[in-house]
Coordinates of C-alpha atoms and ligand atoms in Angstrom, one line a residue:
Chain A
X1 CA 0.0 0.0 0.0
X2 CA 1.8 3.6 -1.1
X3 CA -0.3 6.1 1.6
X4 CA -0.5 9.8 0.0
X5 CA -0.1 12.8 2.4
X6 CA -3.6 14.0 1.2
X7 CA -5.3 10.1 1.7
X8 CA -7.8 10.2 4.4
X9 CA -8.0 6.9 6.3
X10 CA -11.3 5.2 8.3
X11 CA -11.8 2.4 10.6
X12 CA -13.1 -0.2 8.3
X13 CA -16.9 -1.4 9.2
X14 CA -15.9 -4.7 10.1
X15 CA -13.5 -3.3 12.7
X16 CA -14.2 -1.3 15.8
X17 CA -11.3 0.9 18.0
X18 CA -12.4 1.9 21.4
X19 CA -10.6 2.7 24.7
X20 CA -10.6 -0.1 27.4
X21 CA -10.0 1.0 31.3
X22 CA -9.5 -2.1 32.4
X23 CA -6.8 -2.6 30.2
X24 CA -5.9 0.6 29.9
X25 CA -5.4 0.9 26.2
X26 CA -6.7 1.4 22.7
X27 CA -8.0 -2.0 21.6
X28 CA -9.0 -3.5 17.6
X29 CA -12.2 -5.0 18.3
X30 CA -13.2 -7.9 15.4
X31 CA -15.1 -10.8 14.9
X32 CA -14.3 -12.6 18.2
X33 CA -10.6 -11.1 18.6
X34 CA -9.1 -8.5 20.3
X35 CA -5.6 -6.7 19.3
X36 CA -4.3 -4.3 22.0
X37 CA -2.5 -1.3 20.9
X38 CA 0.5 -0.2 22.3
X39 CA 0.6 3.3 23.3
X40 CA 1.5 5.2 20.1
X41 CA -0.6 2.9 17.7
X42 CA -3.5 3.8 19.9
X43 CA -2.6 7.7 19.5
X44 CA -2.4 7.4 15.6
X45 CA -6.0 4.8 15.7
X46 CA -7.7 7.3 17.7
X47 CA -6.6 10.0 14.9
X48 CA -8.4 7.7 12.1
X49 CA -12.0 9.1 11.7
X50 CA -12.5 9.2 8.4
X51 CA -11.6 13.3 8.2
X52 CA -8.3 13.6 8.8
X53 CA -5.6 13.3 6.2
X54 CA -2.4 11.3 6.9
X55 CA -0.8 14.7 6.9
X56 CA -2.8 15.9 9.3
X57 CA -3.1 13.4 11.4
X58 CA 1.0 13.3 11.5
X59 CA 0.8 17.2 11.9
X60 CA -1.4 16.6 15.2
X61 CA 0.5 14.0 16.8
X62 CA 4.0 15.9 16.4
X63 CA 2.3 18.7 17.5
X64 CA 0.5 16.4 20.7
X65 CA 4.0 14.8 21.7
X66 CA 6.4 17.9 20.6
X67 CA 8.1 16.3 18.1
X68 CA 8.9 17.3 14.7
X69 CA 10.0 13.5 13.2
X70 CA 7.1 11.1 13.4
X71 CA 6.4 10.9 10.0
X72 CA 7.7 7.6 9.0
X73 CA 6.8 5.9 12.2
X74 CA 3.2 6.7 11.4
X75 CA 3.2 5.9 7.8
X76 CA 5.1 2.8 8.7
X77 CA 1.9 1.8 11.6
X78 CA -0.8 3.1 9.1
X79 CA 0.8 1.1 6.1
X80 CA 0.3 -2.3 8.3
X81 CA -3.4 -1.0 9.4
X82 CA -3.7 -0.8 6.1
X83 CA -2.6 -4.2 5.1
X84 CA -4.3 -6.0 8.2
X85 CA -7.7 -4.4 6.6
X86 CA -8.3 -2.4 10.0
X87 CA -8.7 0.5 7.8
X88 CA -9.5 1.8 4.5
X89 CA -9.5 5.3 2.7
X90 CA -12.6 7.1 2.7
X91 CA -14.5 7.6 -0.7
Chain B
X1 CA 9.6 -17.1 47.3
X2 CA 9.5 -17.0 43.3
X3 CA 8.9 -20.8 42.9
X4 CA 6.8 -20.6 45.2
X5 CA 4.4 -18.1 43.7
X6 CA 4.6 -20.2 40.6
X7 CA 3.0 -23.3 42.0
X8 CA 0.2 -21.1 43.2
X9 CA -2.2 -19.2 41.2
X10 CA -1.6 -17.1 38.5
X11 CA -2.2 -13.5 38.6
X12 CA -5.6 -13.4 37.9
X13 CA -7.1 -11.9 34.4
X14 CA -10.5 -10.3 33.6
X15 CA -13.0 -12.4 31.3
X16 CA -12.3 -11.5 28.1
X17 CA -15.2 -13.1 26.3
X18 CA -18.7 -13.6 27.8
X19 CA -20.6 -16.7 25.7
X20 CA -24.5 -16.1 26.2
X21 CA -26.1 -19.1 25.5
X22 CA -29.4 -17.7 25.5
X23 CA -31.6 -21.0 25.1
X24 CA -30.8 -24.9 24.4
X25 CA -34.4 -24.5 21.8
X26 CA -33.2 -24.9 18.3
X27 CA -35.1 -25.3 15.0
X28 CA -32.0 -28.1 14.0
X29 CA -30.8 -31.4 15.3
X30 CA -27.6 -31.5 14.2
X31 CA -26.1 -35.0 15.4
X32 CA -22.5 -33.3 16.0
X33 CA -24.5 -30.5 18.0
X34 CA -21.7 -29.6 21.0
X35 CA -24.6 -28.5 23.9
X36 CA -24.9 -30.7 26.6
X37 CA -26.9 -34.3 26.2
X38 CA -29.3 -33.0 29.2
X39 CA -31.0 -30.2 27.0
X40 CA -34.1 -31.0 27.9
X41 CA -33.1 -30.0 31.2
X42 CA -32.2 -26.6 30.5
X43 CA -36.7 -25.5 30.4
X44 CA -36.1 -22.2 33.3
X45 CA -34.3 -20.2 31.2
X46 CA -32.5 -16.6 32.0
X47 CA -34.7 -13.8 31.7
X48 CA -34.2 -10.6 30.0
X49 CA -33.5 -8.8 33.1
X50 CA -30.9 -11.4 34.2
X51 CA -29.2 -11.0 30.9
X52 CA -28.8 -8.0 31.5
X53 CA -27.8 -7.7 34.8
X54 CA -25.4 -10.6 33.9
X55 CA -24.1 -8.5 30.8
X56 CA -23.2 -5.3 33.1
X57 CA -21.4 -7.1 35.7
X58 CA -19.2 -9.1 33.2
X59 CA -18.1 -5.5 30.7
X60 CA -17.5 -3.6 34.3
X61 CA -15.0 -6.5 34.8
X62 CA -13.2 -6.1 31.4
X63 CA -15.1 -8.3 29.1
X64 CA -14.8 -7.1 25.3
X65 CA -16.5 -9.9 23.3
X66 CA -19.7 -11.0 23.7
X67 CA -20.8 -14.3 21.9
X68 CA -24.6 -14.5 21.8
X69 CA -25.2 -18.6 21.0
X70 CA -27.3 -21.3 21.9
X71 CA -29.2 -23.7 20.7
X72 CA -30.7 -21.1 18.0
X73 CA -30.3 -17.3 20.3
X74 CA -32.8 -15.9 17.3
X75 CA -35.8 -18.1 19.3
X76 CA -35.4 -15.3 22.1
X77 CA -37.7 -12.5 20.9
X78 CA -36.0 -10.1 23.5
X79 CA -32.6 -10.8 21.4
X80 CA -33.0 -7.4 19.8
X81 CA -33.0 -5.7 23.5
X82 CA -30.3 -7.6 24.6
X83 CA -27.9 -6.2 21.7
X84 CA -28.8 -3.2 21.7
X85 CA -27.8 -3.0 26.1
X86 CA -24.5 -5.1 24.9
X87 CA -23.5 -2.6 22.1
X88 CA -24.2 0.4 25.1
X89 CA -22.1 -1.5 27.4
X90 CA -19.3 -1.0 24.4
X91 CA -19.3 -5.2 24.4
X92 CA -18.3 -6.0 20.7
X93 CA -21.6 -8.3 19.9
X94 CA -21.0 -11.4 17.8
X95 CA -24.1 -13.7 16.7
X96 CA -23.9 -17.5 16.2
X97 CA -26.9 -18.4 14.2
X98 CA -27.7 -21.4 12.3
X99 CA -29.8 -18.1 10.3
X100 CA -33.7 -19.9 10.8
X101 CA -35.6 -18.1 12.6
X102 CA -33.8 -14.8 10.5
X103 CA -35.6 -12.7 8.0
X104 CA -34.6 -9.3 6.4
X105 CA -36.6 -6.7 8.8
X106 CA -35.1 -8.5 11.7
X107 CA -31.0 -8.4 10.1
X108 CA -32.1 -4.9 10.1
X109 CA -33.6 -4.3 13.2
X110 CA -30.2 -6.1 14.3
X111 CA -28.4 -3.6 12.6
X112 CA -30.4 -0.4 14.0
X113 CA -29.5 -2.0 17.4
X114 CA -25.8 -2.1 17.0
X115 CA -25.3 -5.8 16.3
X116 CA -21.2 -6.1 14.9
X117 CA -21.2 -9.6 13.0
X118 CA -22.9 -12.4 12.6
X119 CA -21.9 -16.0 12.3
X120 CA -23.9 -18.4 10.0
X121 CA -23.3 -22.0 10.2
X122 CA -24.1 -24.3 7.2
X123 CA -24.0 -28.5 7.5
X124 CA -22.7 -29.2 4.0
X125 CA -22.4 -27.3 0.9
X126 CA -25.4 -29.3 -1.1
X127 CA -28.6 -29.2 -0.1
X128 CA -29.8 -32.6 0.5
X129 CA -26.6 -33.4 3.1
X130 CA -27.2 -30.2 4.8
X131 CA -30.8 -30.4 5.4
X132 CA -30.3 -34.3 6.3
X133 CA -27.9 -33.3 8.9
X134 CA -29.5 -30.4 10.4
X135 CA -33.0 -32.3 10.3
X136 CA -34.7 -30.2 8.3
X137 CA -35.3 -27.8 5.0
X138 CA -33.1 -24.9 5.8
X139 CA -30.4 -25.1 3.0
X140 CA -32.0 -22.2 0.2
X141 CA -32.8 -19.9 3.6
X142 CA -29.3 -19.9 4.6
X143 CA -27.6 -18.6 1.0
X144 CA -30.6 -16.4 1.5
X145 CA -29.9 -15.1 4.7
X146 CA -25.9 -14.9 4.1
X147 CA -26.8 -12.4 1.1
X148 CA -28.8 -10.6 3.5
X149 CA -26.1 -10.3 6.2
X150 CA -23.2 -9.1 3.0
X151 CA -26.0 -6.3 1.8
X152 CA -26.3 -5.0 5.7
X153 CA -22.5 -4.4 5.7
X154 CA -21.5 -6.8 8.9
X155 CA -18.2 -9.1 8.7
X156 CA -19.4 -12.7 7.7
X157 CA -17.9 -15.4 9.4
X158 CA -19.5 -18.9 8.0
X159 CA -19.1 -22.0 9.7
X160 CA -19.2 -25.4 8.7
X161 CA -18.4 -28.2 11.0
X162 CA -16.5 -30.9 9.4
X163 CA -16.7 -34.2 10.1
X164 CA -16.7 -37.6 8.2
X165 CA -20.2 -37.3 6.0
X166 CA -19.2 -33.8 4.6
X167 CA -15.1 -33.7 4.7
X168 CA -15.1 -35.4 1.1
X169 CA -17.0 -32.0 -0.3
X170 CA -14.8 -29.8 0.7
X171 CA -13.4 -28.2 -2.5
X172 CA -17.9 -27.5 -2.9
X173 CA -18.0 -26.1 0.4
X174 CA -14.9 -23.3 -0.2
X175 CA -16.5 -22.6 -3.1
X176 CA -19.6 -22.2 -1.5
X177 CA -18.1 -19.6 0.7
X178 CA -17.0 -17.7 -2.3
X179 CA -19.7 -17.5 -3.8
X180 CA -21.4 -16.0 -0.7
X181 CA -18.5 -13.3 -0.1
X182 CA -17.6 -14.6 3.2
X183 CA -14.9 -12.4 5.2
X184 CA -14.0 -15.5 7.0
X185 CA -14.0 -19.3 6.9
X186 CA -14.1 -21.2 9.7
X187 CA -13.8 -25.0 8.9
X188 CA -14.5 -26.5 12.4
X189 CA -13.5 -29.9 12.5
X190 CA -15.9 -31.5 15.0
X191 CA -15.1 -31.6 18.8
X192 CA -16.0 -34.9 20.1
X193 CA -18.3 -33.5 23.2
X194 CA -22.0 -33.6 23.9
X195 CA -24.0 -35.1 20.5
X196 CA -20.5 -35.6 18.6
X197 CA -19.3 -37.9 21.7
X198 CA -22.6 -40.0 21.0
X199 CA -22.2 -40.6 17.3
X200 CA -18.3 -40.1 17.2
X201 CA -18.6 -43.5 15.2
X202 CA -20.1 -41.9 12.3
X203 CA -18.3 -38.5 12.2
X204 CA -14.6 -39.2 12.6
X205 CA -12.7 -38.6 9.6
X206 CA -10.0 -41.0 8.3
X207 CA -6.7 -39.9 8.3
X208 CA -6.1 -39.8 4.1
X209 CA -10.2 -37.6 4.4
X210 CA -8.4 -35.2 6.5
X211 CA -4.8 -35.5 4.3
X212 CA -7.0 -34.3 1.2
X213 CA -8.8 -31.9 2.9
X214 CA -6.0 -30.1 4.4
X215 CA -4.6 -29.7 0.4
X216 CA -7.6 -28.4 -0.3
X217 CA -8.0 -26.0 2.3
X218 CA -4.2 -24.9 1.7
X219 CA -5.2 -24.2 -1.9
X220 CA -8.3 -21.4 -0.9
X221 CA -6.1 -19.9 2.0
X222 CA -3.8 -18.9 -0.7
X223 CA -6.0 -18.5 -3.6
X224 CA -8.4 -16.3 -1.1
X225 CA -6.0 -14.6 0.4
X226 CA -6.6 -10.8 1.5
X227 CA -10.5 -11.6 0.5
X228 CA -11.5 -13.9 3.1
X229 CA -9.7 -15.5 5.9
X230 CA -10.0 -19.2 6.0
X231 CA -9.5 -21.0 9.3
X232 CA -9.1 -24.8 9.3
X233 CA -8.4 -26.9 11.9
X234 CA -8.3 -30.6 11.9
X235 CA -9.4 -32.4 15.2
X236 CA -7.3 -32.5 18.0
X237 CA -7.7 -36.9 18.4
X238 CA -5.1 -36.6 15.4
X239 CA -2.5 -34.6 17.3
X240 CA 0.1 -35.6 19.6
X241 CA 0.1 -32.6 21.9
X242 CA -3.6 -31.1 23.2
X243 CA -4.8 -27.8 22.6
X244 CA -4.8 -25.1 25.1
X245 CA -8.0 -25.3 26.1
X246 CA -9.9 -21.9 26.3
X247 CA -6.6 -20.5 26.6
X248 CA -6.3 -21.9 30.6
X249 CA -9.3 -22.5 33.0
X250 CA -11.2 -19.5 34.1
X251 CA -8.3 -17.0 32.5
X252 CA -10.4 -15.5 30.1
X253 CA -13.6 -17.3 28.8
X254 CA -16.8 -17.2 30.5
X255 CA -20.4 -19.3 29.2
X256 CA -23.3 -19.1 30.7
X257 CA -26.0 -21.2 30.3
X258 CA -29.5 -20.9 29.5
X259 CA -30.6 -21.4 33.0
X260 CA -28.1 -18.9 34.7
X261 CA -25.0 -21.2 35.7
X262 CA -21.6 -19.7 35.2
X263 CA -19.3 -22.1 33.2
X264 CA -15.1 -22.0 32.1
X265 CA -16.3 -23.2 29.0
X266 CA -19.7 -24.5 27.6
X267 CA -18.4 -28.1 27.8
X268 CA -17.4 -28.2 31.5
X269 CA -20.9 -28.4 32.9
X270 CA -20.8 -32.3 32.0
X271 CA -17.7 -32.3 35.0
X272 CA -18.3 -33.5 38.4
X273 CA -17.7 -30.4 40.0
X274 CA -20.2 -27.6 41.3
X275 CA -20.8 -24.2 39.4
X276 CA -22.5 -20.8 41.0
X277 CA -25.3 -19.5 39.1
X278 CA -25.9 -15.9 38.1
X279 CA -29.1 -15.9 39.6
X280 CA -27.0 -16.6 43.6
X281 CA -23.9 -14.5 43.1
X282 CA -22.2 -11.9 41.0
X283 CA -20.3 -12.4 38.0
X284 CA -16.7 -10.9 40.2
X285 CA -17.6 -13.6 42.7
X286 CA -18.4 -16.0 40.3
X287 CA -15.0 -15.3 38.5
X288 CA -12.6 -14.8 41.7
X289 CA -14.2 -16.8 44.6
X290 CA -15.7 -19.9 43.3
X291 CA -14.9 -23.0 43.8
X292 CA -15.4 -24.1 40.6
X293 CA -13.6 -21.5 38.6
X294 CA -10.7 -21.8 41.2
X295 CA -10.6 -25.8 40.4
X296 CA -8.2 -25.9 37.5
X297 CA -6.6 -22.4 37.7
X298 CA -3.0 -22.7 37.8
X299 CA -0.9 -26.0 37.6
X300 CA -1.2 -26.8 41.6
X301 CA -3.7 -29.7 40.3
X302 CA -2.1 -31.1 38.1
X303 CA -0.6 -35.0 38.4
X304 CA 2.0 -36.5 36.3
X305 CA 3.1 -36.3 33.3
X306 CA 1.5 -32.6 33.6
X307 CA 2.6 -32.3 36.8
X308 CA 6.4 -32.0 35.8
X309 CA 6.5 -31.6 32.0
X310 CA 7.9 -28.7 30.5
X311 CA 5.0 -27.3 28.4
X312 CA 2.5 -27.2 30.8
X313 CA 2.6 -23.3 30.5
X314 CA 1.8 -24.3 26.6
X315 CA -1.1 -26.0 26.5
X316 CA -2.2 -26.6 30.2
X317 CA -2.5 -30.2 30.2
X318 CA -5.3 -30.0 27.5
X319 CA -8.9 -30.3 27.6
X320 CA -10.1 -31.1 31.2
X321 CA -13.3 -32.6 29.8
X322 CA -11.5 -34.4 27.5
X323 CA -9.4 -35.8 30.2
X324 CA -12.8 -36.4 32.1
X325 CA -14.8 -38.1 29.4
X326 CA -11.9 -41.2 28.4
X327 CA -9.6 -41.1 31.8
X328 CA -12.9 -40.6 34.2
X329 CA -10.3 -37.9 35.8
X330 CA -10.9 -34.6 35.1
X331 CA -7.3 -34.0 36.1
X332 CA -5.5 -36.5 34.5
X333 CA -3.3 -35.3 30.9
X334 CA -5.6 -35.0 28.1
X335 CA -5.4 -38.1 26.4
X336 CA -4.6 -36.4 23.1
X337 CA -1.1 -35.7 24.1
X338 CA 1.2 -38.8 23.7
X339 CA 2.8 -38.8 26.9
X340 CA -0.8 -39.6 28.6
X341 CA -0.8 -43.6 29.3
X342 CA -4.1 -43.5 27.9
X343 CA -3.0 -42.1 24.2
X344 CA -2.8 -45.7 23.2
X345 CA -6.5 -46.3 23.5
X346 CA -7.4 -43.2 22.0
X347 CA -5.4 -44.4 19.0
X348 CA -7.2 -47.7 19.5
X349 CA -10.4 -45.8 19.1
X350 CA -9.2 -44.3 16.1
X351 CA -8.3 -47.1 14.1
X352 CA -11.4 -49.2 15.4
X353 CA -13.2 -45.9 13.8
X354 CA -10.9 -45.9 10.6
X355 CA -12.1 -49.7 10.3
X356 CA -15.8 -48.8 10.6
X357 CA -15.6 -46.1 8.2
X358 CA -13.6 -48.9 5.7
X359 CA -16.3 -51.1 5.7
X360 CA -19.2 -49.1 5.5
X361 CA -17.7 -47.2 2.4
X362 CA -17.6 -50.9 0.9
X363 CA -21.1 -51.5 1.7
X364 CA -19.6 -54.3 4.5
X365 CA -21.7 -53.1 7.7
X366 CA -25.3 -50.9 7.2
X367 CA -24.3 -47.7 8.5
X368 CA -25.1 -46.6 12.5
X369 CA -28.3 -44.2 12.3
X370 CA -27.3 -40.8 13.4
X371 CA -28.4 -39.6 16.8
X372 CA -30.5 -36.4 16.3
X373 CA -30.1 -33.3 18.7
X374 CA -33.3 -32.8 20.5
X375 CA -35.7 -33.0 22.9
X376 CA -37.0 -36.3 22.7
X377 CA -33.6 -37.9 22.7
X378 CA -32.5 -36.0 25.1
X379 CA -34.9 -37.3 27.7
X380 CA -34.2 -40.3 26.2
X381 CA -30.8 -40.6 26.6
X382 CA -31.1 -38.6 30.2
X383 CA -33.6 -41.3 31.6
X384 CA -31.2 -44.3 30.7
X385 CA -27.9 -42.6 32.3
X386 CA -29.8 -42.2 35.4
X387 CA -30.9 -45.9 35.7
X388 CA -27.4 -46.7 35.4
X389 CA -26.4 -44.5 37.8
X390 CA -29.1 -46.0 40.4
X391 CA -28.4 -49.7 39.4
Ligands
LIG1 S1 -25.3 -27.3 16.2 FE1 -27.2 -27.5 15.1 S2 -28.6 -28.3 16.6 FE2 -26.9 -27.6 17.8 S3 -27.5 -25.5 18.4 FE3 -26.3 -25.3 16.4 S4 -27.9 -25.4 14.9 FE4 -28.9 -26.1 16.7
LIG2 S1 2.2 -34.0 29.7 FE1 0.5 -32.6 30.1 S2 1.5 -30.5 30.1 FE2 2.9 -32.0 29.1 S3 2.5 -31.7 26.9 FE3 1.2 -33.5 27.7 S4 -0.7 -32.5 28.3 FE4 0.7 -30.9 28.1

């Protein structure tokens, strides 16, 4: 998958991403499976809403964590969330 | 200190997964059906109140998945209340449905009230095996209903148990499953519990049936892949180590049954042990303080070879019903695994079954009538195991 800056990227329908206190972390919720997140995977997830670009979504999170180099972290996690069919661009 | 610890209990997990089995009533009689042989039993049933009660307790706890089964759930008319408090809860709502009992205005009344996927399970991929083995006409409404469930957006998971009268079709039944766009595959090789125990005779597959089928099923899995996930796993009599069963006792599955009692897994009320019921306690105590969940938790039960073999922390010694049903000791290694002294006679059983299935394919023996899954053999078969219990 080759992500553009201007792609905007959406939880796919058969995937859910919520919170979990218990566990205290972003989860992937699918047909009887769970994936935790570590902490940054849940900060990009919970960036994916289907009206945020890749750009800005990486623009937030540098902006979030003060750093100015995130880029190809996120595009690396986004490429595999892409791949894993957790999400998909937004016609 | 350390050690110590070790041979105690574990730290202790929340449920992870909450299986509702909402009713033992079901339209089918599948002969490899996995509920208990004491169905009949099973008349006072949860109410929708209890449900949800039952629902709260287990998501405040941690629980993300929630499995709503049965029997056939879709015979609850309050099913449609019950997902819509499980998707508010933020529980992850999966339904396992043989799809009777399912019509279009009620996939979307499903869908208005949050429902996230829904499982259909098909007996064979022809029509005349599947309705033979689910006792009755249901074959056309399935497709039907699995067109319905693709149009309505949700992740389709089919299921189709395997077993020894539908393993040679396999090649139909993947293509079956493409045809109907499903997102995943699961080929469920029958577990030898409840029904499937009583007519094990006639379901176990030889060892070349299951050879073929895993070529066949290696073939989809690439040919499918990124389209639809195929699962396939053969059954666990042909394998020399046991599975993990439910991932440990009481670590992070949770059934409860139709009448209210709190299970490890949906096969362990068959065990001579006790098990609370939701209706006497709440699901933390069920989970933390009861006896029965405490009963297998960590290794501090186990006897040899479990006791001081290496991969315990693997697999747990295997299934404990397993263990139960051909040791008669619920604690004893699952046979499966070869360093049980009783994985001789399991292999006995095998090959007595391998003969059985060699004859009857040449017309030698008349083939053992199938057992049917329901009420009236249930009482039937209840009734006699309690006259040989009194004898
Ligand atoms: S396996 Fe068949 S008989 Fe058993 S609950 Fe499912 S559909 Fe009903
Ligand atoms: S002896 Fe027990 S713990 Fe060891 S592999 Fe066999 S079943 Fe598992």
């Amino acid at each position: 998958m080759n992500i553009s800056p201007s792609d905007i990227p959406e939880v796919a329908p058969t995937f859910r991403v919520q919170w979990e206190a218990v566990q205290n972390c972003y989860v992937v919720l699918y047909p009887e499976g769970m994936v935790k997140l570590s902490t940054s995977a849940g900060e990009i997830m919970k960036r994916v809403d289907g009206q945020t670009a890749v750009d800005a979504i990486i623009k937030d999170l540098e902006t979030a964590f003060l750093e100015d180099d995130l880029e190809s972290d996120v595009i690396k996690f986004l490429e595999v969330a892409y791949d894993t069919g957790w999400i998909r661009n937004k016609k | 200190m350390i050690q110590a610890g070790l041979e105690t209990k574990n730290e202790l997990t929340p449920p992870l997964w909450l299986l509702a089995e909402l009713t033992y009533r079901c339209p089918l009689q599948c002969p490899y059906c996995s509920n208990p042989l004491e169905i009949a039993k099973y008349q006072n049933e949860l109410t929708t109140e209890d449900w949800i009660r039952v629902m709260q307790q287990a998501r405040k706890m941690g629980a993300t998945q929630l499995g709503f089964s049965g029997g056939e759930p879709l015979v609850r008319p309050d099913l449609e209340t019950l997902i819509q408090e499980a998707r508010r809860l933020g529980y992850y709502t999966n339904l396992i449905t043989s799809g009777v009992g399912m019509d279009e205005a009620r996939v979307k009344r499903f869908k208005e009230a949050g429902l996230d996927h829904i499982q259909i399970s098909f007996q064979a991929s022809d029509e005349e095996l599947n309705n033979f083995l689910g006792g009755t006409k249901t074959f056309q409404h399935k497709k039907e209903m699995a067109r319905i469930v693709k149009e309505y957006e949700y992740p389709m998971v089919l299921n189709i148990v395997i077993h020894r009268k539908n393993i040679d079709q396999i090649r139909d039944i993947l293509e079956m499953t493409v045809e109907l766009n499903a997102d995943y595959v699961e080929l469920a090789s029958t577990q030898y519990y409840g029904w499937s125990r009583v007519n094990v005779d006639q379901l176990l597959p030889t060892r070349e049936q299951l050879a073929n089928a895993e070529i066949v099923a290696k073939e989809y899995q690439e040919k499918m892949k990124g389209k639809s996930r195929i699962i396939y796993v053969i059954p666990d009599y042909f394998e020399n180590r046991p599975k993990p069963c439910m991932n440990g006792w009481g670590s992070i599955f949770l059934t409860i049954a139709p009448d209210g009692t709190a299970l490890p897994c949906h096969e362990a009320g068959q065990l001579p042990i006790e098990f609370p019921n939701v209706k006497d306690f709440s699901i933390a105590d069920i989970w933390h303080d009861s006896p029965g969940f405490n009963h297998f938790r960590g290794f501090g039960w186990m006897k040899e070879p479990c006791r001081s073999c290496d991969e315990k922390e693997k697999d747990f010694g295997g299934c404990r019903c397993q263990a139960f049903m051909m040791t008669g000791d619920a604690a004893n290694a699952d046979p499966v695994c070869d360093k049980s002294a009783h994985h001789q006679a399991l292999l006995e059983d095998i090959a007595r079954i391998a003969e059985l299935a060699e004859q009857e394919s040449h017309h030698k023996v008349g083939e053992k009538p199938l057992v049917f899954r329901n009420m009236k053999n249930s009482k039937k078969i209840t009734k006699e195991a309690e006259k040989t219990v009194t004898v």
